Coordinates of C-alpha atoms in Angstrom, one line a residue:
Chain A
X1 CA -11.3 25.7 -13.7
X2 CA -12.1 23.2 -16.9
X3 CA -14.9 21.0 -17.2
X4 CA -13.2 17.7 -17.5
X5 CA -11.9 15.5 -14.6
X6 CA -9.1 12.9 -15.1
X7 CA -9.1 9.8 -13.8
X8 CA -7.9 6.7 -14.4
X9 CA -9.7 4.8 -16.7
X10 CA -10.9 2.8 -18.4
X11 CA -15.0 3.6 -18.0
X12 CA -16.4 1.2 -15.7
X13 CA -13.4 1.1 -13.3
X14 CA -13.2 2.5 -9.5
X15 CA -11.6 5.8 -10.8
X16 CA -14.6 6.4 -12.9
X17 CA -16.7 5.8 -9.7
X18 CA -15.4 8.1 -7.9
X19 CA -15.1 10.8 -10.6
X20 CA -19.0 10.5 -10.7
X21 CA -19.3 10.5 -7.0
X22 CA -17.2 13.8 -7.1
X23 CA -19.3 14.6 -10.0
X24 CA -22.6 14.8 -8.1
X25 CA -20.9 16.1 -4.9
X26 CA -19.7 19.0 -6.9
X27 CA -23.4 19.8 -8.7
X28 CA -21.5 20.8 -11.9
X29 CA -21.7 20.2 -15.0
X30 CA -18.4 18.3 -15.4
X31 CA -17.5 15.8 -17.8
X32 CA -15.1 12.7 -16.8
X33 CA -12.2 11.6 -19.2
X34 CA -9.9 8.3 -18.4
X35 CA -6.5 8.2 -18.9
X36 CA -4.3 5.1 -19.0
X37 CA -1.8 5.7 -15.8
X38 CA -2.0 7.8 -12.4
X39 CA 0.7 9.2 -14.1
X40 CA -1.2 10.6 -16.7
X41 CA -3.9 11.5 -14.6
X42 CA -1.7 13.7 -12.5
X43 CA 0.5 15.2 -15.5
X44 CA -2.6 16.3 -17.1
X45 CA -4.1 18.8 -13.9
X46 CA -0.1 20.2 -14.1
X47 CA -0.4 20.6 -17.9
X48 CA -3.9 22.3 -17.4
X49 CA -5.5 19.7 -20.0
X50 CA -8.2 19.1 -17.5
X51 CA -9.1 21.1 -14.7
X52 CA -9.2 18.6 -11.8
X53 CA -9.2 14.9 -11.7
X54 CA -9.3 12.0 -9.2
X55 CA -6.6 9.9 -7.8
X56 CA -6.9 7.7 -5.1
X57 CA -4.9 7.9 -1.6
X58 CA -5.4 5.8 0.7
X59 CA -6.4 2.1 1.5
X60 CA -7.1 1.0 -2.3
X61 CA -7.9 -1.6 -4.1
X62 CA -6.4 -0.8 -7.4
X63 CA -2.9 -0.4 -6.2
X64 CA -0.3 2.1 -6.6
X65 CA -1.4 4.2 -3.9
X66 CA 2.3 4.9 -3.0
X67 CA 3.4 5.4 -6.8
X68 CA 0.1 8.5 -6.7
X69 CA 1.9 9.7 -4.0
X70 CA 5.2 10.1 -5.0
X71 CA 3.8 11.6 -8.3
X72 CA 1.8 14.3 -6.1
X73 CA 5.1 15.1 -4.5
X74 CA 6.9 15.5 -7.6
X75 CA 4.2 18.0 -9.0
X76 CA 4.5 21.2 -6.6
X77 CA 1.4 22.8 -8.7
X78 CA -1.0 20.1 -7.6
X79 CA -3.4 20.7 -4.8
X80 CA -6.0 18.7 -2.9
X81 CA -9.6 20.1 -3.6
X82 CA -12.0 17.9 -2.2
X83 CA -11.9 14.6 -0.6
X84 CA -13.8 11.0 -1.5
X85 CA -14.4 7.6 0.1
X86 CA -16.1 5.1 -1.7
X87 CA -17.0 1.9 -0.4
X88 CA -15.4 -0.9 -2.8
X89 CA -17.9 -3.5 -3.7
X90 CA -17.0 -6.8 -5.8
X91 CA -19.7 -8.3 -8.0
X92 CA -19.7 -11.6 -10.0
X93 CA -19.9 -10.5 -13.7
X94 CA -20.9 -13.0 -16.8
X95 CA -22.5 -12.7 -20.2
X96 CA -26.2 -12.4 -20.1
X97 CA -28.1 -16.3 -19.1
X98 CA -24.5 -17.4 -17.8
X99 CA -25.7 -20.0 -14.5
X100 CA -22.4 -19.7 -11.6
X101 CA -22.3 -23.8 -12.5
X102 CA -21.3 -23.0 -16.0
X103 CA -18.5 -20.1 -14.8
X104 CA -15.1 -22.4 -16.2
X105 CA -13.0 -19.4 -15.2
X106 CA -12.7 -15.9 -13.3
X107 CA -11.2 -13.2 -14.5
X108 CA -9.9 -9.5 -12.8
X109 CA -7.6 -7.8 -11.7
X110 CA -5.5 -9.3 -9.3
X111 CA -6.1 -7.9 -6.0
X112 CA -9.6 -8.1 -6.6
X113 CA -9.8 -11.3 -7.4
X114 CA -7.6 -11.5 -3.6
X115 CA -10.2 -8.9 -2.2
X116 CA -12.7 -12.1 -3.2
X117 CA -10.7 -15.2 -2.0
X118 CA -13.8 -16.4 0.3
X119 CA -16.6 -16.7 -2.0
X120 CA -14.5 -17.8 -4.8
X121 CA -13.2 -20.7 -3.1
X122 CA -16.8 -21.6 -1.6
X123 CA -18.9 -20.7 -4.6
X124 CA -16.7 -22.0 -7.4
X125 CA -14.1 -24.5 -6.0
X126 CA -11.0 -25.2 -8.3
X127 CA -12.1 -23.1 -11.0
X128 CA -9.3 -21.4 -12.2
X129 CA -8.6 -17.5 -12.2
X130 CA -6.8 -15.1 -14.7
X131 CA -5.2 -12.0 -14.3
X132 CA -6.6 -8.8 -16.1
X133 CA -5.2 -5.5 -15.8
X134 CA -8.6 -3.8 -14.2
X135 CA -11.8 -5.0 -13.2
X136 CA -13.4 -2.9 -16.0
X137 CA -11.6 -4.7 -18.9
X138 CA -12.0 -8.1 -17.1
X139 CA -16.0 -8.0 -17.2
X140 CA -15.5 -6.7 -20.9
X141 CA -13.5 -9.3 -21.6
X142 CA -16.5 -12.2 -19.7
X143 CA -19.4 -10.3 -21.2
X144 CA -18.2 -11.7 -24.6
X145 CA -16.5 -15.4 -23.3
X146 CA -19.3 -18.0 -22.7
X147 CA -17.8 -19.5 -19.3
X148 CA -15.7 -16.9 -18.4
X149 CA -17.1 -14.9 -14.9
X150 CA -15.4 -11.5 -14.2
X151 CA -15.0 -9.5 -10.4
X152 CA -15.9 -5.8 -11.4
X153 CA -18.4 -3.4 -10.8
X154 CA -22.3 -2.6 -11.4
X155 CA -20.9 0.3 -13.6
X156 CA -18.9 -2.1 -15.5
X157 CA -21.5 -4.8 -16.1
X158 CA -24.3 -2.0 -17.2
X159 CA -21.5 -0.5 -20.1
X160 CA -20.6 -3.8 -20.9
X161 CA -23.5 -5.7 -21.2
X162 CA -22.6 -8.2 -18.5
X163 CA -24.9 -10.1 -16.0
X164 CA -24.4 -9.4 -12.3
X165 CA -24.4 -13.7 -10.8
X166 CA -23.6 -12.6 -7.7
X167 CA -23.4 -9.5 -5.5
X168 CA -21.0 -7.6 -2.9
X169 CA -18.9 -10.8 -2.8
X170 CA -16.1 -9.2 -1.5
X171 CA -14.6 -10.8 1.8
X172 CA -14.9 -7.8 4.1
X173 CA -18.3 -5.6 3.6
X174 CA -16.5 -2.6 4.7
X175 CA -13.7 -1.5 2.6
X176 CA -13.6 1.9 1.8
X177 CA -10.8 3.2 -0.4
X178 CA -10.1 7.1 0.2
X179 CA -9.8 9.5 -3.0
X180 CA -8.6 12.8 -3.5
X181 CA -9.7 15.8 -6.1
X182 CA -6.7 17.3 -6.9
X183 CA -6.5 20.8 -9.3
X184 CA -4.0 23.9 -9.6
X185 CA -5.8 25.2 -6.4
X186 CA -7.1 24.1 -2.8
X187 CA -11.0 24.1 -1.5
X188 CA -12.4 27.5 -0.2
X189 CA -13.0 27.4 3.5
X190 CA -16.6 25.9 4.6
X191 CA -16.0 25.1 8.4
X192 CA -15.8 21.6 8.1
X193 CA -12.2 21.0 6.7
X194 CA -9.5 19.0 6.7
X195 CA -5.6 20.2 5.6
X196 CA -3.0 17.9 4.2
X197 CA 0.4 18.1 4.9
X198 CA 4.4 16.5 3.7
X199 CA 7.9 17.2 5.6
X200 CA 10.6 16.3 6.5
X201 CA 12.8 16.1 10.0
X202 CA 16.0 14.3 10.8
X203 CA 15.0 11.1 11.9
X204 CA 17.3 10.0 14.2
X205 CA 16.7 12.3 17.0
X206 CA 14.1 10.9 19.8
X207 CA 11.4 14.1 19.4
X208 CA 11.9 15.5 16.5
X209 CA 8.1 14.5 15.6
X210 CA 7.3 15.1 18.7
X211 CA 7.9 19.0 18.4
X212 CA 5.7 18.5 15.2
X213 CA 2.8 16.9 16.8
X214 CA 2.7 19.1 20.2
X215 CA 2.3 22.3 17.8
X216 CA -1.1 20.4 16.4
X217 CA -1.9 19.5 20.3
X218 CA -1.4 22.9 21.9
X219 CA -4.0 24.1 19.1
X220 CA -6.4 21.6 20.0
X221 CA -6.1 20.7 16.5
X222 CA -7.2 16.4 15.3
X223 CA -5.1 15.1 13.1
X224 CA -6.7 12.2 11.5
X225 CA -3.8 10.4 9.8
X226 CA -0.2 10.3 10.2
X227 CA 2.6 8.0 8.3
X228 CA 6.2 8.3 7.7
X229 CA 8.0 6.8 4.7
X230 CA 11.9 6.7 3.7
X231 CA 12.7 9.6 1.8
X232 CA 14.9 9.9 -1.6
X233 CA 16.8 12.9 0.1
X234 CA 18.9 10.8 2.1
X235 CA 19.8 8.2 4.9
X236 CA 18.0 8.5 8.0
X237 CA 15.2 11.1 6.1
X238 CA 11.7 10.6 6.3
X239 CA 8.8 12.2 5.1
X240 CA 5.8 12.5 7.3
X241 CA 2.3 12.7 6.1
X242 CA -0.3 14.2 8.3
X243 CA -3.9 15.2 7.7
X244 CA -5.9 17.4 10.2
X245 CA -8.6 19.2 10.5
X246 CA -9.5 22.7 9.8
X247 CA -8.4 25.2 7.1
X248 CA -4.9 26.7 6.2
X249 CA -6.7 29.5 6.3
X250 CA -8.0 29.4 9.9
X251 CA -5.6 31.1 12.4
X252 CA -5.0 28.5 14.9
X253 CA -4.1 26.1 11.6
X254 CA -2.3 29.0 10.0
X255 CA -0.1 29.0 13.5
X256 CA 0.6 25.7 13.6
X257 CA 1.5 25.2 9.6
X258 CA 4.0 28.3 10.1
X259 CA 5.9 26.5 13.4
X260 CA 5.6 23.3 11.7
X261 CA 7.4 24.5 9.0
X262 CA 10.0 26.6 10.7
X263 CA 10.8 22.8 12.0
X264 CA 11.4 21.1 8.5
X265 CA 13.8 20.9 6.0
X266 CA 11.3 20.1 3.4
X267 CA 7.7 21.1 3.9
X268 CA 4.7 21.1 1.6
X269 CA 0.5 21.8 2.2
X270 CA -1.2 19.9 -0.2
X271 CA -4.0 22.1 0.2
X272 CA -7.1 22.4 2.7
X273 CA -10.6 20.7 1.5
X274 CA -13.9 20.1 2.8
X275 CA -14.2 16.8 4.9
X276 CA -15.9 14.1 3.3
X277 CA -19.0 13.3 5.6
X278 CA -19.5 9.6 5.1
X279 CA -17.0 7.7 7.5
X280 CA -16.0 4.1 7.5
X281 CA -18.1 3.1 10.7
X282 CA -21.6 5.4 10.0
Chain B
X1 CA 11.8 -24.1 16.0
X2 CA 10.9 -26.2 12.9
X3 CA 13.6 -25.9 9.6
X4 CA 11.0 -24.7 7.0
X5 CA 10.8 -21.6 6.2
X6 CA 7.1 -20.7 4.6
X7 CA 7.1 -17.7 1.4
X8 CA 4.9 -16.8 -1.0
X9 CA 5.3 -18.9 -3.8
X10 CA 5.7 -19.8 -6.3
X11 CA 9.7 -20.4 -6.5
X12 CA 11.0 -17.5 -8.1
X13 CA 9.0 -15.2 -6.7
X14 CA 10.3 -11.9 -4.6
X15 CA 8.8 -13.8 -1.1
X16 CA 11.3 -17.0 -2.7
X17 CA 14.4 -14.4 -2.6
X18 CA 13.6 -12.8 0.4
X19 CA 13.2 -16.5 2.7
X20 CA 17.0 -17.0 0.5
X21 CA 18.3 -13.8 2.2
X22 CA 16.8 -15.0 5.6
X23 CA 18.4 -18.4 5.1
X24 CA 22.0 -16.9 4.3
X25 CA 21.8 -14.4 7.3
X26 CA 20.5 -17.0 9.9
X27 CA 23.0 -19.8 8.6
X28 CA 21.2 -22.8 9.4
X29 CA 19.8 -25.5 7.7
X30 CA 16.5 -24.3 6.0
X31 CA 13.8 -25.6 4.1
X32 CA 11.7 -23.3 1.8
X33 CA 8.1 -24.0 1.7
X34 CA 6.3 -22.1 -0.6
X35 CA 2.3 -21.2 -0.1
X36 CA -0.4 -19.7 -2.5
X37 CA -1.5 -16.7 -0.5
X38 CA -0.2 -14.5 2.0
X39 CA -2.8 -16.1 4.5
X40 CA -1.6 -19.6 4.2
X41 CA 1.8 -18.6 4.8
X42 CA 1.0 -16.9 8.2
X43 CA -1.5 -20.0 8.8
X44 CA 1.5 -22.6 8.8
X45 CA 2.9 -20.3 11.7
X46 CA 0.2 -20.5 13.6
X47 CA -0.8 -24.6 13.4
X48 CA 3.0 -25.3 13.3
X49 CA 3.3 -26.3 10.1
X50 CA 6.5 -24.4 9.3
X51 CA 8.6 -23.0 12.0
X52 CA 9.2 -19.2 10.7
X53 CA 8.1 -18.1 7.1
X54 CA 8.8 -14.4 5.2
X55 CA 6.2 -12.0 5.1
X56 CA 6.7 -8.9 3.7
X57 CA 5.5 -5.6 5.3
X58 CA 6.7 -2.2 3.8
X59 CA 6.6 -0.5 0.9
X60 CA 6.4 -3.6 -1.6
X61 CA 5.8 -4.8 -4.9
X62 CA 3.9 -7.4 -4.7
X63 CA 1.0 -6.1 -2.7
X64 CA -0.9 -7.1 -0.5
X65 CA 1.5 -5.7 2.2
X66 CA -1.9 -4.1 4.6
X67 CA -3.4 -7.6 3.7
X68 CA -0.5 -9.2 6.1
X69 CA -0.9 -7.0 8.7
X70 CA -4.3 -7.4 8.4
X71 CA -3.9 -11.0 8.6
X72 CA -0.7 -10.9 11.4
X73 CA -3.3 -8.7 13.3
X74 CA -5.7 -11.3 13.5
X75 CA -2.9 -14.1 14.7
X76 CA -1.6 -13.0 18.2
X77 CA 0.6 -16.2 18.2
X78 CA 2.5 -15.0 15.5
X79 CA 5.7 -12.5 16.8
X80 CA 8.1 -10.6 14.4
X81 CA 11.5 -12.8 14.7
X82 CA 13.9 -10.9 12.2
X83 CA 13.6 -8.3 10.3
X84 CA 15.1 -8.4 5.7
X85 CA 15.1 -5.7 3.4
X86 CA 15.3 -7.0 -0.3
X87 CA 16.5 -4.4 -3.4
X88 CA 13.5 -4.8 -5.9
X89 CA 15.2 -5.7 -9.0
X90 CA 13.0 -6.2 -12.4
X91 CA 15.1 -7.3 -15.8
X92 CA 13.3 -8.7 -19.1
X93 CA 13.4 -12.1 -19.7
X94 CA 12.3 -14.3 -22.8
X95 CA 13.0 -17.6 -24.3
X96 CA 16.9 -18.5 -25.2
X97 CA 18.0 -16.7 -28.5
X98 CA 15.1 -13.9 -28.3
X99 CA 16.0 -10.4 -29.6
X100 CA 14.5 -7.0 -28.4
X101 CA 13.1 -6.7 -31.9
X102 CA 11.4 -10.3 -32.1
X103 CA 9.5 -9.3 -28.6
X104 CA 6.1 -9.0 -29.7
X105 CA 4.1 -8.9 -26.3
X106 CA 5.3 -8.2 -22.5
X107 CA 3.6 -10.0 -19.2
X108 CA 3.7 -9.7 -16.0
X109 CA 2.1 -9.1 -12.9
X110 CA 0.5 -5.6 -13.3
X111 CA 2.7 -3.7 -10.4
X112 CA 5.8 -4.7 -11.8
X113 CA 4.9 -3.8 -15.5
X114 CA 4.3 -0.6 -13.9
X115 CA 7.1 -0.4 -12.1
X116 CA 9.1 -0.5 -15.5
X117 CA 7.2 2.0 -17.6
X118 CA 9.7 4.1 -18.7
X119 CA 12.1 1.1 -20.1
X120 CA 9.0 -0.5 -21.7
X121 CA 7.8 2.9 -23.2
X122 CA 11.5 3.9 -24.5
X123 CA 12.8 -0.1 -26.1
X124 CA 8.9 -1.9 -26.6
X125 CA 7.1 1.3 -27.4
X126 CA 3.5 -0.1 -28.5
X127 CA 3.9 -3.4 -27.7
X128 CA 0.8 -5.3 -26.0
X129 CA 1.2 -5.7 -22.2
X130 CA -0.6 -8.9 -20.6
X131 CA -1.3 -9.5 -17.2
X132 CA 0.0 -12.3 -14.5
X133 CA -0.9 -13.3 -11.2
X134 CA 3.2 -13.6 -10.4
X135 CA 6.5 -12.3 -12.2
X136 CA 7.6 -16.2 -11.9
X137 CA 4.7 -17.4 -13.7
X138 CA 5.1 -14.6 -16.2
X139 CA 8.5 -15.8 -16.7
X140 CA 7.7 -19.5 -16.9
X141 CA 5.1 -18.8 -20.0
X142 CA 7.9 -16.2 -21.5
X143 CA 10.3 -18.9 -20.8
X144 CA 8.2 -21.3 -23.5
X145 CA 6.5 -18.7 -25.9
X146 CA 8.7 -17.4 -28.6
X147 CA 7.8 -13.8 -28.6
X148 CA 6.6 -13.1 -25.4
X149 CA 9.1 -11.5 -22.8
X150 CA 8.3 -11.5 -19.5
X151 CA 9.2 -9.0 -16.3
X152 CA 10.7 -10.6 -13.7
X153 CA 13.6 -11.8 -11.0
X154 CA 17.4 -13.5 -12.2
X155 CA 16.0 -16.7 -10.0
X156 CA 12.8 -17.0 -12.5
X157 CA 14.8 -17.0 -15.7
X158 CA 17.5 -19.5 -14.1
X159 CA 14.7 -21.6 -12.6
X160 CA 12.7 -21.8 -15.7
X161 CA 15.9 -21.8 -18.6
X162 CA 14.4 -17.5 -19.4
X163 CA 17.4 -15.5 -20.7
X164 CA 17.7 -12.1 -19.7
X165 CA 17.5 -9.5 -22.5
X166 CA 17.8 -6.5 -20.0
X167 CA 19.4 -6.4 -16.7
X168 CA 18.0 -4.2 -14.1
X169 CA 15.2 -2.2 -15.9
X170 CA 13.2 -0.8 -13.1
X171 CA 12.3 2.8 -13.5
X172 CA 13.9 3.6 -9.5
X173 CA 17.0 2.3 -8.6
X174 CA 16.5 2.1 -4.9
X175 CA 13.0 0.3 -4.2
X176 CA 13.7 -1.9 -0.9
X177 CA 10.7 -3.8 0.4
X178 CA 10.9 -4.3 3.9
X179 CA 9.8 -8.3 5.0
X180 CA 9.5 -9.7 8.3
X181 CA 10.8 -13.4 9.3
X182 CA 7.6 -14.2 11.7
X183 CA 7.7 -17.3 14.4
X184 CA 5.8 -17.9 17.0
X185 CA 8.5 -16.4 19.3
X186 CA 10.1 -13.1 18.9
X187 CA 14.2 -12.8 18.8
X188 CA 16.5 -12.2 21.5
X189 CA 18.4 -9.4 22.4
X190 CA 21.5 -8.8 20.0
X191 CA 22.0 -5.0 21.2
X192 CA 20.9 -3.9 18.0
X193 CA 17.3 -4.7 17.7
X194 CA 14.4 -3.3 17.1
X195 CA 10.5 -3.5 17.9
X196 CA 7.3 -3.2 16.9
X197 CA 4.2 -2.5 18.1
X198 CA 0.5 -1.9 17.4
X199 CA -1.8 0.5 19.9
X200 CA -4.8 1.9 19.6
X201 CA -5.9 5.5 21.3
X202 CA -9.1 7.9 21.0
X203 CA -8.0 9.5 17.4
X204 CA -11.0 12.7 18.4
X205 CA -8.9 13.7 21.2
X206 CA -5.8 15.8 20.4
X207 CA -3.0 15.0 22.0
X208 CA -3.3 11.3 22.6
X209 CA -0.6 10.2 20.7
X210 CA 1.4 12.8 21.6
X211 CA 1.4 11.0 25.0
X212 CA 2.2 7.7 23.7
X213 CA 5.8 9.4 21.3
X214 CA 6.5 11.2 24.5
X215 CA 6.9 7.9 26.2
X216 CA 9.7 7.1 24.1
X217 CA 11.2 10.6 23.1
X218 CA 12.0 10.7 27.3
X219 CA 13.8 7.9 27.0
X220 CA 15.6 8.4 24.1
X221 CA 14.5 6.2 21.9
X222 CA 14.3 6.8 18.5
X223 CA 11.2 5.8 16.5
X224 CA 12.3 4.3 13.0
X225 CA 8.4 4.0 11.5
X226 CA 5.1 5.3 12.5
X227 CA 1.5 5.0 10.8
X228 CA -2.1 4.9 11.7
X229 CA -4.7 2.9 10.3
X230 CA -8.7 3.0 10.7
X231 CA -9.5 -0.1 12.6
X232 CA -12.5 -2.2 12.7
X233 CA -13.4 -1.9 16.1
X234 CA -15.3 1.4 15.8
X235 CA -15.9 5.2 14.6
X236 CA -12.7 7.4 15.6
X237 CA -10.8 4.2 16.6
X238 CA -7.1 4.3 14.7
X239 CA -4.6 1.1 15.1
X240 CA -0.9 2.7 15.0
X241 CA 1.5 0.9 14.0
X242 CA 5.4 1.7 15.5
X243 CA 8.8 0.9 15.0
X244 CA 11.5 2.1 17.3
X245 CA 15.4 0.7 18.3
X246 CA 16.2 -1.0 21.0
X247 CA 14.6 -4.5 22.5
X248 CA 11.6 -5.1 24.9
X249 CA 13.8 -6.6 27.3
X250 CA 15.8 -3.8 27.8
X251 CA 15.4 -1.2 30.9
X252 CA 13.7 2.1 28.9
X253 CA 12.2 0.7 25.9
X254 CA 10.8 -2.0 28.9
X255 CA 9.5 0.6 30.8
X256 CA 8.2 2.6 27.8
X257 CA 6.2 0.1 26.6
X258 CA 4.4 -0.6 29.8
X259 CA 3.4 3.3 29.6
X260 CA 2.4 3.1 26.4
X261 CA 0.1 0.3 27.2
X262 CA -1.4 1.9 29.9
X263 CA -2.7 4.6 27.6
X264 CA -3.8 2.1 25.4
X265 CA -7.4 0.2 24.4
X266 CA -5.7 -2.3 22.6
X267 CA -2.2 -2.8 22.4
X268 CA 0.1 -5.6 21.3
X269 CA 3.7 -5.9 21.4
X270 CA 4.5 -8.1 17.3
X271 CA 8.3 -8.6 19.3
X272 CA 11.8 -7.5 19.1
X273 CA 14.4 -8.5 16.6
X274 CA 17.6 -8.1 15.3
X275 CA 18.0 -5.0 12.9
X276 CA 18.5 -5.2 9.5
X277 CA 21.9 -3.6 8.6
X278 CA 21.4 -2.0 5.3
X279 CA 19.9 0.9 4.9
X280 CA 18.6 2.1 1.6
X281 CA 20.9 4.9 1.0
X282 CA 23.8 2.5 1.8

């Protein structure tokens, strides 16, 4: 596999963070490169230009968590390699010697700035906020802008040369945003896995699901997620997306990935990958 | 029930044309209100402040969408009353006169820039994209600014005197987001209803869901959405969220949910409501 992993940039954004959490996980020597849309991202690990990269999945921040997925489905060569959860933490950025009582203006992206609607409206009262297309360009953007305060990371503020006015001002302390690794191949089984899975079955028969789930049951087999969303294919289509754990290559998961898909119309593994450790309530 | 009607402001906005729809279909005399955030909507519910307001819930532009059930979570007074789906439509809008050719910078909010990067890459390639909080304030600026276009709905450009320079230039053609009309009561039984609820079970336990879809597989009743979320409340604990046909005060669908809330640590019924007729493939 290549050296580089994709994400979405620029430097100093979440994407990078969790490219260099992946990056220490992994013990390689890797080096990161940004790219400008999840789109990108995604198209390069299909074109081989980098050998993995990092997209998140789940519960994000900076959006377009659906689009990633439909961009994962449309690319049949890309597989999940390793999973991620980083804990998303908000700080108030300025230029160097910048006091919060001379911040005239806020800056980020916006569902950061949402992600930060308590303290702002305590800490700076009627000052108003501007919309930036990342946190990482915002608090480039305020590093240079005497009055102007940006919501980014520590990452951000150290490439940047910002000054951190306020920390982990974020409304809730506990929002973890879920990443994958994805490459032209799955993880190698370690015992401590977890599979995803896509399909599809008619909708609008009671059970249908239920068929699906009992072959997860009867194996004693967790699934840790499940969600159904409308479908392109059709009225009354839905694909389901369900993560479990163990290894496709385990037997009772092999069993219950062969009845599963003997079920479906469409069916897809994204790949088996060792479970990320760290969990939302530890 | 009071005659305003709360949305997400400002006018304009995709919240604006989704509390329009609502109005049409419930042909009474309605009042939009409009509110700056997605709490302060579902806040004028609860104190009584506006009678019913538009929330939306699924698969949506404008973000925020696990911010509102967060935040409907959180408000147990507040009961799904009617249930809108709204085709996402983005066109390009700029000051009266403009040509494609004079357009020398594109804003928007950053979702629905994204939503439209193919047009923007085929007819604007390398022309600068800015961010907004809203479409309708991208369109108000774009409105005033010769040489700035702005993304955005057919009620901004009317609203603010915008004229459209391309109709329709989302890159899918079928992007319905789902909103909920939410009241403090839920909405009686039409025959063709829906509910929704939200349970939580062990998640480390296989099977325990699979107890709760049997409930309504046996009774025929046909689950339209399903989807787990970690929940606050501990390690292991998941919040599923359900849709399925049929009304709470009907026989099976009565019955099913008292089983299901047996099986349950925390369970809460959002209410029934009249279902939304068309479908996306429609």
């Amino acid at each position: 596999m290549g050296r580089e992993v994709g994400y979405l940039g620029p430097p100093g954004s979440f994407g990078e963070q969790a490219a260099l959490l992946y990056k220490g996980l992994a013990s390689l020597s890797l080096e990161l490169q940004p790219f400008p849309t999840h789109a990108a991202v995604i198209g390069a690990v299909q074109t081989g230009e980098v050998g993995s990269a990092i997209v998140p999945v789940e519960n994000s921040l900076v959006g377009a968590v659906r689009d990633t997925l439909d961009e994962i489905l449309a690319a049949p060569e890309v597989c999940y390699l390793h999973e991620l959860a980083l804990s998303v933490e908000h700080h108030l950025i300025a230029a160097p010697g910048t006091s919060i009582a001379e911040v005239k203006a806020v800056m980020s992206q916006p569902e950061a700035l949402a992600q930060c609607r308590r303290f702002l409206d305590n800490a700076l009262p009627g000052v108003p906020l501007e919309a930036a297309f990342s946190t990482a360009a915002a608090v480039q953007m305020a590093a240079k802008t005497p009055g102007l305060a940006a919501v980014g990371t520590l990452r951000a503020a150290e490439l940047h040369g910002g000054e951190v006015l306020a920390k982990a001002i974020q409304d809730e302390h506990e929002n973890l945003t879920r990443f994958v690794a994805i490459a032209r191949e799955d993880g190698a089984l370690t015992g401590d896995d977890k599979t995803s899975i896509a399909f599809t079955v008619p909708h609008d028969r009671p059970g249908t699901l239920l068929g699906v789930l009992r072959e997860l049951a009867e194996r004693q087999i967790n699934m840790t997620h499940i969600e159904s969303r409308p479908s392109r294919l059709g009225l009354g289509i839905y694909i389901f997306l369900i993560d479990f754990q163990g290894h496709r290559r385990e037997p009772a998961a092999a069993a219950a990935l062969d009845a599963i898909e003997r079920q479906s119309s469409f069916f897809r593994v994204f790949g088996s990958y060792p479970r990320f450790a760290k969990k939302p309530a530890e």
